[in-house]
XYZ file of C-alpha atoms in Angstrom:
357
model
C 0.441 -0.143 0.242
C 1.223 3.387 -0.695
C 1.088 4.900 2.698
C 3.750 8.389 3.797
C 5.615 5.786 5.369
C 6.838 4.008 2.171
C 6.410 7.218 -0.032
C 8.912 9.142 2.359
C 11.848 7.472 1.752
C 11.414 7.371 -1.989
C 10.702 11.275 -1.751
C 13.561 11.632 0.426
C 15.967 10.128 -1.787
C 14.851 12.140 -4.935
C 15.360 15.054 -2.670
C 18.892 14.079 -1.824
C 19.735 13.158 -5.634
C 18.195 16.797 -6.734
C 20.132 18.438 -3.872
C 23.451 16.776 -3.180
C 26.585 18.911 -4.330
C 24.557 22.292 -4.909
C 24.452 25.207 -2.669
C 21.057 25.546 -1.163
C 18.597 28.832 -1.007
C 16.276 29.027 2.436
C 13.596 27.714 0.443
C 15.068 24.579 -0.685
C 16.941 24.117 2.752
C 13.361 24.220 4.202
C 12.057 21.652 1.470
C 15.005 19.376 2.609
C 14.525 19.571 6.312
C 10.975 18.669 5.930
C 11.565 15.532 3.375
C 14.546 14.699 6.151
C 12.114 14.837 9.174
C 9.631 12.699 7.284
C 12.629 10.127 6.784
C 13.382 10.085 10.124
C 9.598 9.461 11.335
C 9.756 6.595 8.426
C 12.829 4.967 9.696
C 11.618 4.830 13.370
C 7.894 2.758 11.817
C 10.200 0.346 9.826
C 12.595 -0.079 12.085
C 9.519 -1.051 14.823
C 8.044 -3.633 12.268
C 11.250 -5.113 11.939
C 11.738 -5.013 15.506
C 8.292 -6.700 16.183
C 9.114 -9.576 13.864
C 12.576 -10.272 15.348
C 11.253 -9.895 19.240
C 13.055 -8.257 21.859
C 15.956 -7.655 22.461
C 16.944 -8.360 19.322
C 14.406 -5.249 18.193
C 16.236 -2.906 20.096
C 19.291 -3.490 18.074
C 17.646 -2.873 15.288
C 17.637 0.554 15.719
C 20.516 0.946 17.923
C 22.727 -0.146 15.323
C 21.010 1.694 12.550
C 21.263 5.082 14.124
C 24.919 4.467 15.074
C 25.579 3.952 11.216
C 24.102 7.486 10.875
C 25.767 9.195 13.195
C 29.479 7.413 12.283
C 28.528 8.435 8.428
C 27.846 11.982 9.338
C 31.208 12.578 11.501
C 33.498 10.867 9.108
C 31.617 13.072 5.912
C 31.998 16.356 8.155
C 35.344 15.700 9.047
C 36.931 14.879 5.837
C 35.367 17.971 4.044
C 36.057 20.053 7.160
C 39.867 19.316 8.112
C 41.410 20.429 11.171
C 38.751 22.709 12.129
C 36.697 19.696 13.017
C 39.289 17.550 15.410
C 36.788 17.495 18.005
C 33.802 16.397 16.217
C 33.983 13.254 16.919
C 34.118 13.848 20.708
C 31.379 16.287 20.937
C 28.858 14.324 18.736
C 29.566 10.585 21.049
C 29.606 13.085 23.977
C 26.578 14.566 23.071
C 24.797 11.001 22.349
C 25.672 10.140 25.665
C 24.119 12.815 27.351
C 21.116 12.829 25.231
C 20.645 9.249 25.593
C 21.346 8.855 29.109
C 19.248 11.902 30.371
C 16.882 13.089 27.531
C 15.692 9.674 25.807
C 16.111 7.598 29.705
C 14.342 10.205 31.652
C 11.716 11.645 29.228
C 10.445 7.679 28.904
C 10.566 7.348 32.954
C 8.549 10.544 32.764
C 5.814 9.672 30.333
C 5.867 6.171 31.576
C 5.212 7.224 34.957
C 3.139 9.788 34.063
C 0.767 7.234 33.139
C 1.189 4.145 34.930
C 2.489 6.252 38.595
C 4.862 3.352 39.330
C 6.919 1.800 36.436
C 9.119 -0.974 36.573
C 12.059 -2.671 34.663
C 14.907 -5.028 35.242
C 17.907 -3.771 37.191
C 20.136 -6.524 35.924
C 19.899 -5.648 32.446
C 20.033 -2.037 32.494
C 22.631 -2.137 34.960
C 25.110 -4.335 32.940
C 23.996 -1.746 30.108
C 24.924 1.246 32.621
C 28.219 -0.272 33.395
C 29.315 -0.878 29.879
C 28.274 2.601 28.866
C 30.244 3.938 31.883
C 33.269 2.100 30.882
C 33.639 2.706 27.125
C 32.788 6.512 28.255
C 35.364 6.802 30.560
C 38.045 4.672 28.903
C 37.518 6.612 25.148
C 36.685 10.391 26.276
C 38.288 10.834 29.661
C 41.649 8.858 29.669
C 42.540 11.138 26.602
C 42.622 13.875 28.860
C 45.268 12.549 31.133
C 47.797 10.387 28.312
C 50.883 11.711 27.992
C 51.672 10.367 24.913
C 50.785 13.358 22.726
C 50.247 16.731 23.503
C 46.466 17.921 24.651
C 43.501 15.543 25.099
C 44.740 12.742 22.218
C 45.745 9.415 21.955
C 48.908 8.122 20.489
C 48.084 5.695 17.356
C 48.716 3.135 20.096
C 46.578 4.239 22.147
C 43.846 5.151 19.704
C 44.118 1.316 18.550
C 43.727 -0.046 21.607
C 40.646 2.076 22.263
C 39.048 0.708 19.383
C 39.152 -2.806 19.978
C 38.844 -2.592 23.587
C 35.130 -0.904 22.463
C 34.815 -3.468 19.781
C 35.135 -6.115 22.464
C 32.844 -4.601 25.198
C 30.232 -3.734 22.681
C 30.270 -7.774 21.305
C 30.168 -9.214 24.951
C 27.099 -6.971 26.061
C 25.248 -7.927 22.621
C 26.053 -11.597 23.403
C 25.160 -11.611 26.645
C 21.512 -9.362 25.685
C 20.956 -11.595 22.705
C 22.328 -15.116 23.875
C 23.047 -16.033 27.542
C 20.753 -13.811 29.670
C 18.222 -12.535 27.374
C 15.621 -12.356 29.942
C 17.344 -9.601 31.698
C 16.377 -7.652 28.924
C 12.616 -8.344 28.384
C 9.584 -5.893 29.727
C 8.728 -6.821 33.559
C 5.629 -5.930 34.968
C 4.949 -3.951 38.819
C 5.783 -6.991 40.462
C 9.274 -7.728 38.594
C 6.928 -10.118 36.550
C 7.599 -11.066 32.901
C 5.271 -9.068 30.687
C 3.235 -10.887 28.023
C 4.355 -10.457 24.402
C 2.546 -7.801 22.217
C -0.427 -9.390 21.500
C -0.285 -8.069 18.073
C 0.283 -10.135 14.977
C 3.742 -9.777 13.533
C 4.442 -8.879 10.175
C 4.658 -11.265 7.543
C 8.279 -12.221 5.333
C 7.070 -10.068 2.954
C 6.333 -7.260 5.007
C 9.448 -7.250 7.187
C 11.552 -7.885 4.196
C 9.972 -4.596 2.579
C 10.261 -2.782 5.926
C 13.806 -3.513 6.244
C 14.749 -2.446 2.541
C 12.731 1.117 3.494
C 14.143 1.400 6.840
C 17.723 0.890 4.694
C 16.398 3.596 2.336
C 15.521 6.073 4.940
C 18.946 5.959 6.503
C 20.774 6.618 3.375
C 18.358 9.238 2.867
C 18.716 10.483 6.225
C 22.496 10.645 5.843
C 22.557 12.344 2.635
C 20.073 15.160 3.136
C 21.981 15.713 6.778
C 25.128 16.281 4.976
C 23.226 18.534 2.501
C 21.813 20.182 5.545
C 25.169 20.645 7.300
C 26.418 24.125 5.949
C 23.339 25.435 7.130
C 23.477 23.808 10.262
C 26.850 24.804 10.948
C 25.743 28.748 9.578
C 22.836 28.912 12.018
C 25.303 28.340 15.035
C 27.792 30.891 13.648
C 24.937 32.887 13.142
C 23.196 32.234 16.822
C 26.829 32.894 18.493
C 27.046 29.584 19.715
C 30.449 27.669 20.317
C 31.191 25.411 17.143
C 30.975 22.256 19.672
C 27.209 22.617 19.119
C 27.339 21.302 15.866
C 28.007 18.003 17.511
C 24.929 18.444 19.586
C 22.526 19.312 16.379
C 24.088 16.098 15.100
C 23.174 14.024 17.675
C 20.002 15.253 18.341
C 19.267 14.773 14.588
C 20.324 11.149 14.540
C 18.826 9.886 17.787
C 15.069 11.359 17.024
C 14.260 7.638 15.616
C 15.342 6.481 19.149
C 13.858 9.002 21.141
C 10.184 8.471 19.597
C 10.631 4.735 19.490
C 11.394 4.907 23.386
C 8.768 7.095 24.240
C 6.038 5.159 22.259
C 7.457 1.799 24.361
C 6.878 3.737 27.192
C 3.569 4.448 26.541
C 2.918 0.733 26.200
C 4.500 -0.019 29.728
C 7.344 -1.456 27.934
C 10.293 0.651 29.861
C 12.699 -1.981 29.606
C 12.761 -1.696 25.699
C 13.177 2.358 26.089
C 15.993 1.588 28.546
C 17.589 -0.916 25.896
C 17.194 1.541 23.226
C 18.640 4.436 25.224
C 21.493 2.663 27.003
C 21.710 0.506 23.519
C 22.451 3.692 21.581
C 24.961 5.111 23.780
C 26.747 2.145 23.829
C 26.374 1.491 19.703
C 27.679 5.195 19.436
C 31.109 5.091 21.541
C 31.480 1.124 20.976
C 31.213 1.249 17.309
C 32.023 5.310 16.309
C 35.104 5.112 18.330
C 36.482 1.943 16.070
C 35.119 3.465 12.601
C 36.770 7.278 13.462
C 40.110 5.249 14.183
C 40.541 3.736 11.127
C 39.213 6.859 9.290
C 42.355 8.631 10.837
C 44.054 6.950 8.285
C 43.266 9.402 5.567
C 41.700 12.408 7.717
C 44.085 15.467 8.117
C 44.876 16.773 11.554
C 44.591 15.578 15.347
C 41.779 13.323 16.398
C 40.685 15.117 20.319
C 38.791 12.823 22.004
C 39.110 13.839 25.636
C 36.579 15.510 27.595
C 37.565 19.427 29.216
C 36.762 19.690 33.273
C 32.620 20.819 32.754
C 31.864 17.637 30.436
C 33.411 15.447 32.911
C 31.628 16.830 35.924
C 28.460 16.456 33.882
C 29.280 13.022 32.478
C 30.026 11.879 36.322
C 26.952 13.308 37.410
C 24.959 11.833 34.719
C 26.497 8.365 35.787
C 25.916 8.907 39.396
C 22.229 9.708 39.139
C 21.702 6.977 36.684
C 23.418 4.318 39.121
C 20.763 5.541 41.572
C 17.522 5.287 39.111
C 18.905 1.905 37.773
C 19.711 0.033 41.439
C 15.891 -0.002 42.586
C 14.499 -1.526 39.290
C 11.661 0.444 40.010
C 10.835 4.398 38.741
C 8.539 7.360 39.148
C 8.118 10.731 37.748
C 10.656 11.894 39.919
C 13.578 10.227 38.265
C 12.578 10.896 34.988
C 12.290 14.619 35.948
C 15.782 14.371 37.524
C 17.225 13.183 34.449
C 15.624 15.763 31.882
C 17.026 18.566 34.085
C 20.653 17.406 33.578
C 19.876 17.188 30.214
C 18.568 20.847 30.295
C 22.038 21.944 31.854
C 23.806 19.810 29.249
C 22.427 22.027 26.077
C 22.553 25.357 28.023
C 25.813 24.703 29.447
C 26.880 23.685 25.867
C 25.790 26.863 24.483
C 27.005 29.158 27.536
C 30.293 26.766 28.471
């Protein structure tokens, strides 16, 4: 059937072909922005169709990995075209992704779920394992470079960067194995008393519908990456015109690529599937570090200029506070609107200080 979810990826790809490599005026930029938003929403829909077919927790991985592919493509593309001026873009984008997922997506999901169901529950073992992995990856790849002495400034040596890339892949691989094979039950939705919730009663899509959605999901992701690249000069110009720091471009990129995750997580929270929301949020943060850092490490072979990954003092304080609050949220296995509100305040503080460092 010809619906907006099937037409949007096609229209977005056509817009990409027509605008690629051209300098756009105000009106075309707005049209491309609309096509980009439609492609993002279509990606969410088709990812949910595929996720419904494969079941949890495999479904959460589909969108997390897809979103990370977008992020990596955008970072590498902008770094290749931007040269030395984009030496901190990977760090800014990955850090923004961690803050947005751990505070924004988690906070919004908890708030929406608790507002509807009062007290919401999730599996503390699964969420705790994901949070521990995210914390380890964030510290080893973005805090440690600030204190190493092999290179001046917050930069890894080639050997250190290779080591960080390898351990990122190892940790991510171990977590995926735990989530999907050995302890899959830790990542399934639970009720208020910790009892497993029944699977969604809707019939899963047919093989034909699943393959169609998978193809349209891939088309949507290609369109999102390409149109975001087309929009990037307008984004950079808008950031500069607003007087914001150049690092805020990384925040905008993270907000853009995480929109599908956010929408899917909130929808899950509205159905009292908070564990799925946490799987999406923490899984995306983990994939953002565990897959982006190795990809950027490989890209440094042909990238000009340094790759600065180390966080500054203000960013490390925000990261430390986020980890502390996240631990206090995860340990009980239950949450109210209060926990969601605290995470949302942390997100607001991050955005504000990104504009006003």
